Short mmCIF file of C-alpha atoms in Angstrom, two decimals:
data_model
loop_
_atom_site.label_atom_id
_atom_site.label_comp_id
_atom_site.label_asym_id
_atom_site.label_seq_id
_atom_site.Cartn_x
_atom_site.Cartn_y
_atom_site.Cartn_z
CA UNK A 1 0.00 0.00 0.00
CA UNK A 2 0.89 3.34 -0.92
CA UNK A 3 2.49 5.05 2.21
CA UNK A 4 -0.24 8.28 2.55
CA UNK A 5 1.22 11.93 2.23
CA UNK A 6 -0.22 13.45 5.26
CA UNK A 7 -1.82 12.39 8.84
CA UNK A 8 -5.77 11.13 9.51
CA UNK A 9 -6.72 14.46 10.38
CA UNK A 10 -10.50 15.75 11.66
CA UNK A 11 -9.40 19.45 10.21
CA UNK A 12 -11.18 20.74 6.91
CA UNK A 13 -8.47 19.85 3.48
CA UNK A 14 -7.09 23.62 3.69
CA UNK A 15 -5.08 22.57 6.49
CA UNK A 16 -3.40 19.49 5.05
CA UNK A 17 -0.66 21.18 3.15
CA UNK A 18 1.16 24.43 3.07
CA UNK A 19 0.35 25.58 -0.27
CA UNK A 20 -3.12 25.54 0.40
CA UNK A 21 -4.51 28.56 2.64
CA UNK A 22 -1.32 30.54 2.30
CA UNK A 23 -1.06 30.23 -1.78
CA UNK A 24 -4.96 30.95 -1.35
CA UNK A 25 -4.63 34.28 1.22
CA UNK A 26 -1.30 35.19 -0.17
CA UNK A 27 -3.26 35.99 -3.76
CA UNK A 28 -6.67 37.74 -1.92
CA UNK A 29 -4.11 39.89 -0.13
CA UNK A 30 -1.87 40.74 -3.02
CA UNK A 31 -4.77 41.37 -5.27
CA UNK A 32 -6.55 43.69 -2.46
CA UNK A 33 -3.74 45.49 -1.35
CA UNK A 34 -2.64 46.89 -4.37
CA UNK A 35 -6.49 48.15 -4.76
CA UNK A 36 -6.21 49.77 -1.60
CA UNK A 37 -3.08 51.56 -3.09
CA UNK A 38 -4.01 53.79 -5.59
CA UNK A 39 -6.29 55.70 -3.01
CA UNK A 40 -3.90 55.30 -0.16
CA UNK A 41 -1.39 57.08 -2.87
CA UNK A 42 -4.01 59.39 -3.86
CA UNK A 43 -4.87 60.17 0.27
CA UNK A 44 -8.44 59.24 -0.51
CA UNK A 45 -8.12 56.98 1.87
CA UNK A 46 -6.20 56.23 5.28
CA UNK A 47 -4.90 53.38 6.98
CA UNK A 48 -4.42 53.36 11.17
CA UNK A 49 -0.70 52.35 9.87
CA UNK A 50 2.21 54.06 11.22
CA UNK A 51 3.82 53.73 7.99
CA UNK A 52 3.54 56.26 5.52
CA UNK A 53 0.65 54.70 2.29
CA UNK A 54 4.06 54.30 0.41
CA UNK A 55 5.84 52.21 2.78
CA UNK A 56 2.42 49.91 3.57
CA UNK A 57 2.15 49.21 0.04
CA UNK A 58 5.83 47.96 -0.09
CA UNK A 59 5.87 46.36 3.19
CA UNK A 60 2.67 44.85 2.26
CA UNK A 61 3.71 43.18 -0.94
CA UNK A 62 7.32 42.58 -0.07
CA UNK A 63 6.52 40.86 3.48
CA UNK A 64 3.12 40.03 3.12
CA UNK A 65 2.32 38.43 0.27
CA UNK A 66 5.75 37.30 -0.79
CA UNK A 67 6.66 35.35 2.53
CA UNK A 68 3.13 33.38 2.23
CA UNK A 69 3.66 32.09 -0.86
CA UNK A 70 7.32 31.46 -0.18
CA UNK A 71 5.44 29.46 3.27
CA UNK A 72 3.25 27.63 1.10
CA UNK A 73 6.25 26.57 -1.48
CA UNK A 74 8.70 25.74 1.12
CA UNK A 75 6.22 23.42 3.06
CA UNK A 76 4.69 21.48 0.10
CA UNK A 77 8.79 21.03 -1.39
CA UNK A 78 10.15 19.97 1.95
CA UNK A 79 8.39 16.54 2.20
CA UNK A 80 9.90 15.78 -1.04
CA UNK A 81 12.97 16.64 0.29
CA UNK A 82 12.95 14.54 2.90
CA UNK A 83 10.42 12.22 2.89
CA UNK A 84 8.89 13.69 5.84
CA UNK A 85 5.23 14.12 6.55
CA UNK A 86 4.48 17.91 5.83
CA UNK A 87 3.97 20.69 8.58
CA UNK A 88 -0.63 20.13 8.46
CA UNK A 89 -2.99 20.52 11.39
CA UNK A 90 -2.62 22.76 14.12
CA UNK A 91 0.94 23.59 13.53
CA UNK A 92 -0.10 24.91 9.97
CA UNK A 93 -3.32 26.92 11.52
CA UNK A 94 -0.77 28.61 14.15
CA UNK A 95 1.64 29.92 11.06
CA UNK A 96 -1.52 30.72 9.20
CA UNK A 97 -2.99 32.99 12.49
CA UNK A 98 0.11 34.32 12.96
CA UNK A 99 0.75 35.59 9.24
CA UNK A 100 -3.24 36.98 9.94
CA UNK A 101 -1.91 38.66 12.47
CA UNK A 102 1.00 40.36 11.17
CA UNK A 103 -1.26 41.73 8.41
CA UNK A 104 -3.54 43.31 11.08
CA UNK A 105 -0.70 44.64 13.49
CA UNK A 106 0.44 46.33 10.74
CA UNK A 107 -2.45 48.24 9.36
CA UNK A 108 -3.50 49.01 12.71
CA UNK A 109 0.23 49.83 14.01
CA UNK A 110 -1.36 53.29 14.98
CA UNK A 111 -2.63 51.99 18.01
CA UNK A 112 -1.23 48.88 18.51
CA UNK A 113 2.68 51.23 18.49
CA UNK A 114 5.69 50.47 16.06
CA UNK A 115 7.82 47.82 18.66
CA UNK A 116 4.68 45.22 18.92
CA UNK A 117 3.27 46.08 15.34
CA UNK A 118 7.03 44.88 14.42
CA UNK A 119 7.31 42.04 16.81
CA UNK A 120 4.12 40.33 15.59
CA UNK A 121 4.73 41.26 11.84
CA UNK A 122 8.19 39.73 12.39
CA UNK A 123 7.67 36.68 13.98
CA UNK A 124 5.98 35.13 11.41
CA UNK A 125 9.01 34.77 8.86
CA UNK A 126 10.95 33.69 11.71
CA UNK A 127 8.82 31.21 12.74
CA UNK A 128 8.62 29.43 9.17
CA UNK A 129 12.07 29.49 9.46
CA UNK A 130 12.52 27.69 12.59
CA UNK A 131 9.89 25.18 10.98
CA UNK A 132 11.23 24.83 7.67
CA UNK A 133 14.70 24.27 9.26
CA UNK A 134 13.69 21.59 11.50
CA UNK A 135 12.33 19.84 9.37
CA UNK A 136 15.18 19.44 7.00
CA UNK A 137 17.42 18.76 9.99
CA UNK A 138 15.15 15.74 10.79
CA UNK A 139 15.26 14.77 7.68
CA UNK A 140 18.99 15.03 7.19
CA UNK A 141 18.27 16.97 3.91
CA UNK A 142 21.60 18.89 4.71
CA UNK A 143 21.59 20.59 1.16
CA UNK A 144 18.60 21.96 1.09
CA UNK A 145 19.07 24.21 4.60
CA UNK A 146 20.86 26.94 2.10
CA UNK A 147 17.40 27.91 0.80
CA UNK A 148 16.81 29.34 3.59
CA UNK A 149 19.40 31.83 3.61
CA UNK A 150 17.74 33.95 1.31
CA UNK A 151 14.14 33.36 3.67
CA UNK A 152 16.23 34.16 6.99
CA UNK A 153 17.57 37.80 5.09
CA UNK A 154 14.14 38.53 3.92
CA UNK A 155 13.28 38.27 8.12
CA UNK A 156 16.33 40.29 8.72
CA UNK A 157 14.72 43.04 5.98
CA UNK A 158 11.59 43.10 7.58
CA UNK A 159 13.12 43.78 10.64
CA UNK A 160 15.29 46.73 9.04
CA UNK A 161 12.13 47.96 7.47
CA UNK A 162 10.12 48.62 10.51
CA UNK A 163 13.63 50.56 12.33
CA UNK A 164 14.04 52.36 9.32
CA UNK A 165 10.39 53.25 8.90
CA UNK A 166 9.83 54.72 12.92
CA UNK A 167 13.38 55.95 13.17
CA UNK A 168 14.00 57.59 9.82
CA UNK A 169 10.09 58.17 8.89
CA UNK A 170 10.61 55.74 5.43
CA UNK A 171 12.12 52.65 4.32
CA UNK A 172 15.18 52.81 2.41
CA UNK A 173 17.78 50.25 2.16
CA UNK A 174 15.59 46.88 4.00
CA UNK A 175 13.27 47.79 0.42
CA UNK A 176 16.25 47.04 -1.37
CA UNK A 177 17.68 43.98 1.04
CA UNK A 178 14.17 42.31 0.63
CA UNK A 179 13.38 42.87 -2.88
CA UNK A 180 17.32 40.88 -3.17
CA UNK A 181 16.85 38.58 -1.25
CA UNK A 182 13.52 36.91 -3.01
CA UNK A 183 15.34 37.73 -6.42
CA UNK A 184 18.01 35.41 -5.45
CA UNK A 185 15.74 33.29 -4.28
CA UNK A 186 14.11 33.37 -7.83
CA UNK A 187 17.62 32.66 -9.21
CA UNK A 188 18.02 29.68 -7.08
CA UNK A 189 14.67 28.01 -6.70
CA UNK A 190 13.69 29.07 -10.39
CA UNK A 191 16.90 28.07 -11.47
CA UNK A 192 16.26 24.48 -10.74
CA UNK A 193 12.23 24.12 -11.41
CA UNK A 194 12.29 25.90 -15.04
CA UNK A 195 14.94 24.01 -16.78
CA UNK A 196 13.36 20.61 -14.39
CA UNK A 197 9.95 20.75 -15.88
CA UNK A 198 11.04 21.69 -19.28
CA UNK A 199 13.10 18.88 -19.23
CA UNK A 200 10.14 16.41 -18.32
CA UNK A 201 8.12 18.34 -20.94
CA UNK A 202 10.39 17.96 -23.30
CA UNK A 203 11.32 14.22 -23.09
CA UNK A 204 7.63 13.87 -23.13
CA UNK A 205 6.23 15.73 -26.08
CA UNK A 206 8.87 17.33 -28.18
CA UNK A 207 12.09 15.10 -28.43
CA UNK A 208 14.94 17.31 -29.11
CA UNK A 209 17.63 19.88 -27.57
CA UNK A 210 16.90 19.75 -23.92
CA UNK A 211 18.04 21.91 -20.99
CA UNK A 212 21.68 22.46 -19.73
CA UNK A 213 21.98 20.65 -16.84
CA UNK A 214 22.40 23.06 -13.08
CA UNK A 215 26.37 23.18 -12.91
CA UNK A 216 29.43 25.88 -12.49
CA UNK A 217 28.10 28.00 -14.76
CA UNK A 218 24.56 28.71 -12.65
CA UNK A 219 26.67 28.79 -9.18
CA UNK A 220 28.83 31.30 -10.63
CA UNK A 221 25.90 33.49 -11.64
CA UNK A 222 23.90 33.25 -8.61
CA UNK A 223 26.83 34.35 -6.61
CA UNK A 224 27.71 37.35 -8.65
CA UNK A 225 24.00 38.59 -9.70
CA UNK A 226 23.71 38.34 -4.90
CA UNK A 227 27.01 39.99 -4.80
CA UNK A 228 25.76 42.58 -7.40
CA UNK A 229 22.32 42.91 -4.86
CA UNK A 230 24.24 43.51 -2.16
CA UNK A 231 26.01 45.76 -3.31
CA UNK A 232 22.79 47.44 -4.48
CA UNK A 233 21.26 47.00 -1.48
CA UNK A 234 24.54 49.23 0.58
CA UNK A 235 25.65 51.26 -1.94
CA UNK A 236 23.09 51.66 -4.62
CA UNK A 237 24.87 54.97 -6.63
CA UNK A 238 28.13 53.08 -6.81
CA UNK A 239 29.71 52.64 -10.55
CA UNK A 240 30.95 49.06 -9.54
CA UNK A 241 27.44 48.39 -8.69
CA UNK A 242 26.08 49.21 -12.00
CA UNK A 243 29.03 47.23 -13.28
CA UNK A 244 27.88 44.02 -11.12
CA UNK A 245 24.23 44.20 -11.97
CA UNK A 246 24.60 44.28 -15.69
CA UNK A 247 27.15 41.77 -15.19
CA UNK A 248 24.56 39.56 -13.32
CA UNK A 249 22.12 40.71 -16.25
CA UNK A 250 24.23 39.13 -19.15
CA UNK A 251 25.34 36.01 -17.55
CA UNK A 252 21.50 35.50 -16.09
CA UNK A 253 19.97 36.21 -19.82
CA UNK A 254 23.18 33.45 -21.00
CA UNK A 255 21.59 31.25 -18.44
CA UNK A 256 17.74 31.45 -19.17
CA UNK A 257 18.71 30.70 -23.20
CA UNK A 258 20.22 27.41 -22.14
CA UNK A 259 17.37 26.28 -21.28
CA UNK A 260 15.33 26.02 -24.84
CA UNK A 261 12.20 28.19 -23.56
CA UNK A 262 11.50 28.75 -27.07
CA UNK A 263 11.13 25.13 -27.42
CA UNK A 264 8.11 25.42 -25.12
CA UNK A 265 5.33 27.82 -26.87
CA UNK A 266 2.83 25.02 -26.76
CA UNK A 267 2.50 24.68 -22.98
CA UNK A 268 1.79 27.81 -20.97
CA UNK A 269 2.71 26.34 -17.74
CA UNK A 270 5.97 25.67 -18.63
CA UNK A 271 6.03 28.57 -20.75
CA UNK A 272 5.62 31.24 -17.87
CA UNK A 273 8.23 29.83 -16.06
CA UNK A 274 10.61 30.99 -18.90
CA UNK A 275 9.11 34.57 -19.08
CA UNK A 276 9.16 35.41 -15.42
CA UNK A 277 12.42 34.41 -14.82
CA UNK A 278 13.35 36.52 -18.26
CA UNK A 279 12.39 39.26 -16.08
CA UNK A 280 15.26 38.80 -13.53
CA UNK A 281 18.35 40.22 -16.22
CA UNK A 282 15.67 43.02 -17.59
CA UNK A 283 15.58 44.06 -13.65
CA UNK A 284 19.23 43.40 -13.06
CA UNK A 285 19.79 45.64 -16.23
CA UNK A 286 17.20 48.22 -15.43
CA UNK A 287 18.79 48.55 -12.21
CA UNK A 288 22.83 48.69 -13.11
CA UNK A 289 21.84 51.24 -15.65
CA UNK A 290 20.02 53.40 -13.55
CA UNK A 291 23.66 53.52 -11.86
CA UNK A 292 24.93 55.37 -14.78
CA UNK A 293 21.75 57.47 -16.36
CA UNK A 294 19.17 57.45 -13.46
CA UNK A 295 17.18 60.71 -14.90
CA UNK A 296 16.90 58.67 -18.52
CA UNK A 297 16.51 55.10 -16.45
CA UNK A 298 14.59 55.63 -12.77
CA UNK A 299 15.46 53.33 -9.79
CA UNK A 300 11.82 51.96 -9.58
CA UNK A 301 12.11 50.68 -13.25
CA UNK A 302 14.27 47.78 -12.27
CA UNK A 303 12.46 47.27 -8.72
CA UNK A 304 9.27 46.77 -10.56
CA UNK A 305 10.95 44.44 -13.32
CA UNK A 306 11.98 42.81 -9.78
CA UNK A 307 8.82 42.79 -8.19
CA UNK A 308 6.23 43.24 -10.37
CA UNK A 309 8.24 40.86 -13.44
CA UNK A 310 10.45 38.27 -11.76
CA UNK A 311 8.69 38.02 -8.40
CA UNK A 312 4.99 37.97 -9.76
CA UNK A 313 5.13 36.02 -12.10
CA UNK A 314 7.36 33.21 -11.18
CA UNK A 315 4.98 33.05 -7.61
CA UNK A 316 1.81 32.90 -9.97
CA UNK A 317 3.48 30.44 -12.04
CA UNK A 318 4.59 28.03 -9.27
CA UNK A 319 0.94 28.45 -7.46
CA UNK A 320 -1.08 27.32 -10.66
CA UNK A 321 1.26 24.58 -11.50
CA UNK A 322 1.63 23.83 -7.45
CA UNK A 323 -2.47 24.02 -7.09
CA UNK A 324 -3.34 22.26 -10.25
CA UNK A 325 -0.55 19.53 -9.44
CA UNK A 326 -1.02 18.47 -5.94
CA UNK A 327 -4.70 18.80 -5.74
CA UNK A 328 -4.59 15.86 -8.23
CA UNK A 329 -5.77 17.83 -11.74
CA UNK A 330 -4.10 17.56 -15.22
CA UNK A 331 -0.96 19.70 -15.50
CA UNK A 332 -2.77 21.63 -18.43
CA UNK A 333 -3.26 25.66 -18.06
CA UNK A 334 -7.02 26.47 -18.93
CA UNK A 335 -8.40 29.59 -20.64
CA UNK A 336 -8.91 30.99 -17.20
CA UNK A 337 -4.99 30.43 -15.84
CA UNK A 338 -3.72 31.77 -19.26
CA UNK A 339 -5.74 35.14 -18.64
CA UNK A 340 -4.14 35.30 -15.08
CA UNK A 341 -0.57 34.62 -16.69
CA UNK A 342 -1.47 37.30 -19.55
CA UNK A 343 -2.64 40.07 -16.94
CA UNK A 344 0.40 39.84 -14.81
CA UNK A 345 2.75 40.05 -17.72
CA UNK A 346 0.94 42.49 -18.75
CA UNK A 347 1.15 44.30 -15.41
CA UNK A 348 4.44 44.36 -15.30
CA UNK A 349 5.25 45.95 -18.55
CA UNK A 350 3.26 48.47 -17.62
CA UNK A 351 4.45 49.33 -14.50
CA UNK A 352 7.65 49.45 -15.67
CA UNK A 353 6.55 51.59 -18.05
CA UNK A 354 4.97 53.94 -15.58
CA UNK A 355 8.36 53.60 -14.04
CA UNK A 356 10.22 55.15 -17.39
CA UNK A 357 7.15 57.69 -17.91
CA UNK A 358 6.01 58.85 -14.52
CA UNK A 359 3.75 61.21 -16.38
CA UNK A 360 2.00 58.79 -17.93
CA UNK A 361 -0.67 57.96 -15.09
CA UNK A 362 -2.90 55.64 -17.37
CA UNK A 363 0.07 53.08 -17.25
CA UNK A 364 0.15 53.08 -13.17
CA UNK A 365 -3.63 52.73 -13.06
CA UNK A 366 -3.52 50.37 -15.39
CA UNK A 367 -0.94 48.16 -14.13
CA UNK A 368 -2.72 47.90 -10.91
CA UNK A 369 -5.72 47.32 -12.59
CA UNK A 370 -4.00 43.99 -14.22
CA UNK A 371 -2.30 43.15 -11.14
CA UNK A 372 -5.75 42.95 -9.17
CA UNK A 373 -7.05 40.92 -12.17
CA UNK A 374 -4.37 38.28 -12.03
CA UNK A 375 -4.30 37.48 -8.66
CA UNK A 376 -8.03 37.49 -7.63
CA UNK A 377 -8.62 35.59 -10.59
CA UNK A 378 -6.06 33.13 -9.41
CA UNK A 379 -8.30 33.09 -5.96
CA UNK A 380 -11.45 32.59 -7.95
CA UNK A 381 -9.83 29.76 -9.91
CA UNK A 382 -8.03 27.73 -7.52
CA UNK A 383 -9.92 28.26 -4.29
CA UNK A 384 -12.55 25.42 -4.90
CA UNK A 385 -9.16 23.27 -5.63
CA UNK A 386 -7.36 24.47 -2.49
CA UNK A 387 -10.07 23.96 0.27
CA UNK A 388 -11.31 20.83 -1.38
CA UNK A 389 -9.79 17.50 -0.53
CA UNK A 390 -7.50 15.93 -3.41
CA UNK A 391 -9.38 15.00 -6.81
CA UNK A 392 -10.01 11.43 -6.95
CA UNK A 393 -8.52 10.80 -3.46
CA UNK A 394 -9.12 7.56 -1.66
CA UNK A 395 -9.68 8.82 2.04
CA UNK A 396 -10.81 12.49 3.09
CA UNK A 397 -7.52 12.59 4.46
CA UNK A 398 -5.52 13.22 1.55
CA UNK A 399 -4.02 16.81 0.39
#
């Protein structure tokens, strides 16, 4: 008998795996918060936040609805990893109410005050780590505890963000360590999953010139492209910062075309993959080049590539193919996920865009209007999925 993937459990099937309430609150939050922005930006409306509308909106999206989707990924990969049972239950329910509860400290920092706003907010990335970690320990999946590097940074930037934003009045350089750290975090994860399931597709449906296998050549361009954040991160007007970043931007586009994307037009879930992490060199390039012309080339052009290109779209990606995979459906993108992959390209183009032409309102509006699209349409079309038990499941008790 087939040895089953989680515990008998009496809790509903949202609890029985990681990717399931956080991919499914991670996308309401993303695609509401960014609807609350535009007025926020606009001061049609106020929060109870102490953070000024520009710093909620990044602290929102960087810490908020990055670190539950990075929750849900992290605990549906790690009992592949190790052949562990995954995190379900009551232990999953506590991470959930505690990412809740960041979200609500934060917009309510006003009253709650800055030190326990931050302490809640905090704890929650630091928690998953402490999770994450022991289960790999247990496992004695020793190789896999460096993917958490770039998780326990992000908690360090989160903790930078809410000193900077009470002691200085904004966020400055914790924008810039978090926005790295999940872009290496791209570059590592995504550097393993997109040439992986291309590969598989490949074999499968289109013999022919596969993927370059992960060697040297990706280790060396990880660790420049992070040396080239950090040094964006400390000293983001430096000339040998601009020189690292478009380094890291030619040796990352090098990398993507060894991986025969173009091979893949016929499948749009393998297909994204490709295209969001083609949005890693545009932001590394955006962002070196600022360096050198930053009144032709603004700052927030690359951190949108980043955030709104990379980040977005690789997260989307992953949750379709995670939802569609492990709740027991046919790996096959429907008219509906294809929309949601087409507005959040879309998004992002245009927010960079607005980024080059800050007079150009339409493209901000816009943008946000495509963002909301994509990720409340991912809620609409993978909720049923994610709080139903597994398709074709023998016992209730399956994910």
């Amino acid at each position: 008998m087939a040895i089953p993937r989680t515990r008998p459990s009496a809790y509903p099937a949202i609890l029985s795996y990681g990717f399931r309430p956080f991919f499914l609150l991670g996308s309401l939050q993303a695609g509401t918060a960014i609807l609350f922005w535009l007025p926020l930006y606009y001061g049609k409306l106020e929060t109870s936040s102490t953070f000024l509308p520009v710093d909620w909106h990044v602290h929102e999206l960087l810490f908020g609805y990055l670190p539950a989707v990075v929750t849900g990924f992290l605990l549906t990969a790690i009992p592949n990893w190790t052949g562990r049972l995954p995190v379900q239950d009551f232990r999953l329910l506590a991470l959930v109410l505690l990412w809740i509860a960041g979200r609500a400290a934060v917009f309510f920092s006003a009253d709650t005050g800055w030190l326990l706003s931050a302490v809640i907010d905090c704890s929650f990335l630091l928690a998953v780590v402490a999770a994450a970690a022991t289960e790999i320990v247990a496992g004695r999946n020793w190789r896999n505890l460096k993917v958490l590097l770039p998780v326990a940074t992000l908690f360090a930037a989160n903790v930078m963000f809410h000193a900077e934003a009470h002691y200085q009045g904004i966020s400055d350089m914790s924008r810039r360590l978090g926005l790295g750290a999940i872009v290496v975090l791209v570059m590592i994860i995504g550097g393993r999953i997109v040439p992986s399931f291309t590969r598989n597709w490949l074999v499968r449906e289109k013999p022919g010139r596969l993927p370059a296998s992960f060697g040297r050549f990706d280790v060396g361009t990880i660790a420049l492209s992070a040396v080239g954040l950090a040094a964006w991160t400390f000293l983001p007007d430096n000339i040998a910062t601009g020189v690292l970043l478009v380094a890291g931007a030619i040796f990352n586009a090098v990398r993507l075309a060894r991986w025969a994307g173009y091979r893949t037009l016929p499948d749009p879930l393998v297909l994204i993959l490709h295209v969001a992490f083609a949005f890693v060199p545009v932001g590394l390039l955006l962002a070196g080049l600022s360096v050198f012309a930053p009144e032709q080339i603004p700052t927030v052009a690359g951190i949108h590539a980043f955030a709104v290109g990379a980040i977005a779209c690789m997260t989307l990606a992953v949750m379709a193919r995670a939802t569609l995979g492990h709740t027991g459906r046919e790996l096959r993108a429907s008219g509906g996920t294809c929309a949601v992959f087409v507005a959040i390209i879309v998004a992002a183009i245009l927010r960079i865009g607005a980024g080059m032409a800050p007079a150009m309102a339409i493209l901000l509006h816009l943008s946000a209007a495509f963002w909301a699209a994509a990720f409340i349409g991912y809620a609409l079309l993978f909720g049923g999925m994610l709080m139903r038990p597994r398709l074709n499941a023998r016992s209730k008790n399956l994910p």
